[in-house]
Amino acid sequence: MTAPDAEFRSGFACFVGRPNVGKSTLTNALVGSKVAITSSRPQTTRHAIRGVVHRDDGQLVLVDTPGLHRPRTLLGERLNDVVHTTWAEVDVIGFCVPADQQIGPGDRFIAAELAKVTATTPLIGILTKTDLVRPEVIAERLLALERLSSTTGLEFAEIVPVSASQGHQVSLLADLLLARMPPGPPLYPDGELSDEPETTLIAEFVREAALEGVRDELPHSLAVVVEEMTPGKVLTVRAEIFVERDSQKSIVIGKGGSRLKHVGTEARRQIEALLGEKVHLDLFVKVAKDWQRDPRQLRRLGF
């Protein structure tokens, strides 16, 4: 329990890094519940999903942003806008680099962008996925992260290695983040894990299931919209999966509908865990030609 004279702290934090460095997995590990989708495909997060960490001594509100990248489409530009807007609004930023890869041009690009905007925002360097490498590699990556700091003008308040999948040093990271929050009351009611609408989280779970095990070109071309939720003895959820080409539609559906059935089974399991009730999930796959480059269709799909 917190000492009686300890100040309660609350505020916002976000994790930044290039796509697929483990930001969503880290958010889920800190919150203790699945609020951000995780995928083996890079660039899967499109909404700034907030996960809420409740503690006796404070409350952390985690904003999970898309991975910053060099955009090639209008969608890419809008995802980057989400990142920059978030940086300007949070109390602390965690810069994530993965232990199983060397620091590269993508990391240096993000570090340079961060250096422009983080003069007054505390920055914590986070080495993720430490369970995937040997201890000596972890040491090398930590030194490389320190060198990145000195060459880009970034100033890390702390550098910490973590494994979100193993839970290693996740609580220490929470301590470091919370220590840099301003004193203040809780921002969300006790027990609330996210302020995203249920329909957004459901759509994300469907998209996560649809992304696994498909060709490389599909992740950027796939969007999901929950069209209807009908209460009853079993909640009926109707969701539409949008792709850009007929060939992609065939990939999602699979031979004889086998892949779409698998997507539905996996997504329904996640949705039922989220809602705490039985769900009947109806999935429909539609083609919205070149939607990533079409402002009208981007608005329709929630971007």
XYZ file of C-alpha atoms in Angstrom:
303
model
C 0.000 0.000 0.000
C 1.044 3.598 -0.554
C 2.462 5.471 2.410
C -0.041 7.991 3.801
C 2.102 10.975 2.852
C 2.831 9.814 -0.713
C 1.363 11.930 -3.498
C -1.037 10.306 -5.941
C 0.119 10.924 -9.506
C -1.756 10.631 -12.774
C -1.076 11.473 -16.387
C -0.518 10.341 -19.945
C 2.358 8.378 -21.487
C 2.969 7.026 -24.962
C 5.361 4.583 -26.559
C 7.006 5.510 -29.843
C 9.205 3.554 -32.186
C 9.244 2.151 -35.647
C 6.558 -0.376 -36.568
C 6.550 -3.770 -34.842
C 8.962 -2.997 -31.981
C 6.488 -4.216 -29.358
C 4.635 -1.055 -28.344
C 1.186 -2.680 -28.307
C 2.421 -5.761 -26.450
C 4.023 -3.498 -23.852
C 0.787 -1.534 -23.446
C -1.165 -4.755 -22.910
C 1.403 -6.049 -20.382
C 1.248 -2.859 -18.323
C -2.549 -2.671 -18.348
C -2.929 -6.397 -17.706
C -5.647 -6.749 -20.315
C -5.743 -6.763 -24.079
C -6.620 -3.245 -25.253
C -4.269 -2.852 -28.243
C -3.928 -5.359 -31.058
C -0.658 -7.196 -31.476
C 0.429 -8.719 -34.755
C 3.504 -10.147 -36.417
C 2.835 -7.669 -39.223
C 4.290 -4.172 -38.854
C 2.167 -1.012 -38.810
C -1.008 -2.604 -37.441
C -2.053 0.086 -34.935
C -4.170 2.879 -36.430
C -5.968 4.361 -33.440
C -4.505 6.035 -30.354
C -5.958 3.459 -27.982
C -5.686 4.415 -24.329
C -4.978 1.726 -21.779
C -5.378 2.652 -18.119
C -2.980 1.315 -15.454
C -4.544 1.524 -11.958
C -2.208 1.555 -8.944
C -2.494 2.553 -5.289
C -0.029 5.400 -5.810
C -1.204 6.653 -9.192
C -2.813 6.119 -12.572
C -1.041 5.809 -15.923
C -3.005 6.432 -19.107
C -1.127 4.812 -21.992
C -1.684 6.099 -25.498
C -0.771 3.502 -28.110
C 0.147 5.215 -31.372
C 0.954 3.932 -34.858
C 4.623 3.399 -35.634
C 6.134 6.548 -37.119
C 7.273 5.869 -40.685
C 7.992 7.575 -43.991
C 4.472 7.776 -45.512
C 3.681 6.588 -49.031
C -0.089 7.148 -48.943
C -2.603 9.622 -47.542
C -3.373 7.052 -44.841
C 0.320 6.992 -43.911
C 0.389 10.776 -43.601
C -2.657 10.734 -41.325
C -1.165 8.004 -39.129
C 1.977 10.111 -38.690
C -0.192 13.094 -37.757
C -1.701 10.988 -34.971
C 1.808 10.310 -33.638
C 2.955 13.946 -33.652
C -0.276 15.146 -32.036
C 0.113 12.564 -29.275
C 3.718 13.575 -28.555
C 2.575 17.133 -27.889
C -0.067 16.052 -25.363
C 1.554 13.443 -23.096
C 3.529 13.822 -19.862
C 6.248 11.278 -20.697
C 7.377 9.409 -23.833
C 8.891 5.939 -24.018
C 11.156 5.411 -27.048
C 11.159 1.686 -27.918
C 13.858 -0.195 -29.810
C 13.886 -4.020 -30.082
C 16.725 -6.071 -28.591
C 16.589 -8.605 -31.432
C 17.548 -6.038 -34.090
C 20.341 -3.516 -34.465
C 19.507 0.169 -34.282
C 18.966 1.287 -37.866
C 17.864 4.198 -40.063
C 14.243 3.941 -38.887
C 15.265 4.340 -35.248
C 17.547 7.258 -36.071
C 14.760 8.933 -38.074
C 12.380 8.720 -35.108
C 15.066 9.856 -32.672
C 15.692 12.940 -34.814
C 11.947 13.672 -34.903
C 11.717 13.249 -31.136
C 14.663 15.573 -30.579
C 12.653 18.358 -32.228
C 9.698 18.148 -29.853
C 10.812 16.642 -26.545
C 12.851 19.451 -24.998
C 10.421 19.683 -22.071
C 8.918 16.167 -22.118
C 10.716 13.442 -20.133
C 11.958 10.637 -22.373
C 12.625 7.037 -21.323
C 14.596 4.681 -23.556
C 13.059 1.190 -23.620
C 14.826 -1.879 -24.981
C 12.026 -4.325 -25.823
C 11.940 -8.080 -26.567
C 14.925 -8.867 -24.314
C 13.702 -12.466 -23.981
C 14.705 -13.086 -27.609
C 18.460 -12.462 -27.213
C 21.425 -13.391 -25.018
C 22.531 -11.142 -22.114
C 25.617 -9.931 -23.972
C 23.434 -8.781 -26.879
C 21.228 -6.862 -24.453
C 24.339 -5.079 -23.159
C 25.391 -4.193 -26.716
C 21.951 -2.825 -27.576
C 21.823 -0.713 -24.395
C 25.172 0.866 -25.306
C 23.911 1.484 -28.843
C 20.811 3.209 -27.413
C 23.039 5.462 -25.312
C 25.114 6.306 -28.395
C 21.927 7.121 -30.315
C 21.058 9.570 -27.564
C 24.373 11.382 -27.820
C 24.396 11.556 -31.626
C 20.829 12.852 -32.036
C 20.602 15.262 -29.116
C 18.033 13.170 -27.252
C 18.267 13.134 -23.490
C 17.006 9.974 -21.799
C 15.894 10.320 -18.195
C 16.242 6.526 -17.907
C 17.065 3.547 -20.113
C 15.441 0.248 -19.174
C 15.434 -3.241 -20.799
C 12.096 -5.101 -20.655
C 10.359 -8.218 -21.901
C 6.627 -7.601 -22.154
C 5.863 -11.213 -23.085
C 7.760 -12.506 -20.016
C 6.777 -9.628 -17.722
C 10.438 -8.867 -16.998
C 10.917 -5.336 -15.572
C 7.430 -4.261 -16.681
C 6.587 -3.126 -13.134
C 9.881 -1.206 -12.972
C 8.939 0.593 -16.188
C 5.561 1.468 -14.658
C 7.398 2.934 -11.636
C 9.639 5.047 -13.876
C 6.714 6.330 -15.937
C 4.553 7.115 -12.920
C 7.381 8.981 -11.161
C 7.320 11.506 -13.995
C 3.574 12.146 -13.857
C 2.238 15.294 -12.183
C 0.454 15.004 -8.820
C -3.279 14.753 -9.360
C -6.429 12.663 -8.898
C -7.334 9.614 -11.017
C -8.386 10.495 -14.563
C -10.567 7.402 -15.065
C -12.826 5.371 -12.733
C -11.273 2.395 -10.970
C -11.498 -0.729 -13.103
C -11.817 1.064 -16.435
C -9.149 -0.219 -18.808
C -9.723 1.834 -21.955
C -11.747 4.818 -23.168
C -12.052 3.466 -26.695
C -15.613 2.584 -27.786
C -16.360 -1.145 -27.782
C -16.945 -1.032 -31.532
C -13.392 0.252 -32.115
C -11.859 -2.508 -30.009
C -14.022 -5.150 -31.706
C -12.978 -3.890 -35.141
C -9.337 -4.057 -34.058
C -9.715 -7.659 -32.894
C -11.231 -8.643 -36.255
C -8.418 -6.874 -38.100
C -5.783 -8.586 -35.965
C -7.229 -12.009 -36.734
C -7.435 -11.201 -40.449
C -3.800 -10.052 -40.576
C -2.210 -13.200 -39.239
C -0.712 -15.564 -41.786
C -1.380 -13.502 -44.906
C 0.806 -12.020 -47.608
C 2.943 -8.988 -46.933
C 0.885 -6.536 -48.998
C -2.366 -7.092 -47.133
C -1.904 -5.323 -43.717
C -1.868 -1.793 -45.119
C -4.855 -2.604 -47.345
C -7.227 -3.949 -44.717
C -9.750 -2.007 -42.608
C -12.661 -3.165 -40.469
C -15.902 -1.365 -39.596
C -18.449 -2.671 -37.085
C -21.762 -1.918 -38.780
C -24.198 -3.241 -36.198
C -24.425 -4.784 -32.721
C -27.782 -6.414 -31.924
C -28.469 -7.482 -28.307
C -30.211 -10.757 -27.566
C -29.598 -14.063 -25.821
C -26.442 -14.007 -27.914
C -25.051 -10.629 -29.009
C -24.918 -10.418 -32.822
C -22.056 -8.365 -34.254
C -21.953 -7.517 -37.954
C -18.553 -6.345 -39.208
C -17.280 -5.513 -42.688
C -13.682 -6.132 -43.748
C -12.521 -3.765 -46.493
C -9.674 -4.519 -48.897
C -8.490 -2.668 -52.005
C -8.532 -5.400 -54.660
C -10.475 -8.538 -55.575
C -7.294 -10.603 -55.216
C -7.011 -9.447 -51.589
C -10.649 -10.378 -50.988
C -9.838 -13.913 -52.092
C -6.929 -14.048 -49.632
C -9.093 -13.000 -46.696
C -11.932 -15.402 -47.569
C -9.706 -18.371 -48.409
C -10.631 -21.574 -50.229
C -14.278 -22.340 -49.627
C -14.414 -19.610 -46.978
C -12.022 -21.517 -44.703
C -9.788 -18.570 -43.850
C -12.685 -16.197 -43.087
C -14.147 -18.860 -40.785
C -10.827 -19.048 -38.915
C -10.716 -15.234 -38.671
C -14.216 -15.244 -37.204
C -13.352 -17.922 -34.631
C -10.227 -16.090 -33.426
C -11.894 -12.657 -33.352
C -14.990 -13.956 -31.571
C -12.821 -15.438 -28.797
C -11.230 -12.009 -28.188
C -14.561 -10.157 -28.379
C -16.237 -12.509 -25.897
C -13.338 -12.015 -23.472
C -13.729 -8.244 -23.839
C -17.507 -8.129 -23.409
C -17.989 -11.049 -21.035
C -20.840 -12.554 -23.059
C -21.508 -14.942 -25.933
C -21.189 -13.404 -29.398
C -22.388 -14.361 -32.879
C -20.032 -12.690 -35.356
C -21.048 -12.070 -38.970
C -18.140 -11.055 -41.218
C -18.432 -9.665 -44.737
C -15.507 -8.873 -47.043
C -15.859 -5.926 -49.436
C -13.606 -4.209 -51.976
C -13.088 -0.443 -51.597
C -10.706 0.299 -54.441
C -7.542 2.222 -53.395
C -9.177 3.407 -50.167
C -5.816 4.370 -48.627
C -5.476 7.187 -51.181
C -9.097 8.354 -51.267
C -10.016 11.081 -48.710
C -13.731 10.275 -48.936
C -13.234 6.578 -48.265
C -10.707 7.283 -45.492
C -13.347 9.368 -43.697
C -15.901 6.595 -44.132
C -13.491 4.071 -42.625
C -12.703 6.282 -39.638
C -9.418 7.895 -40.651
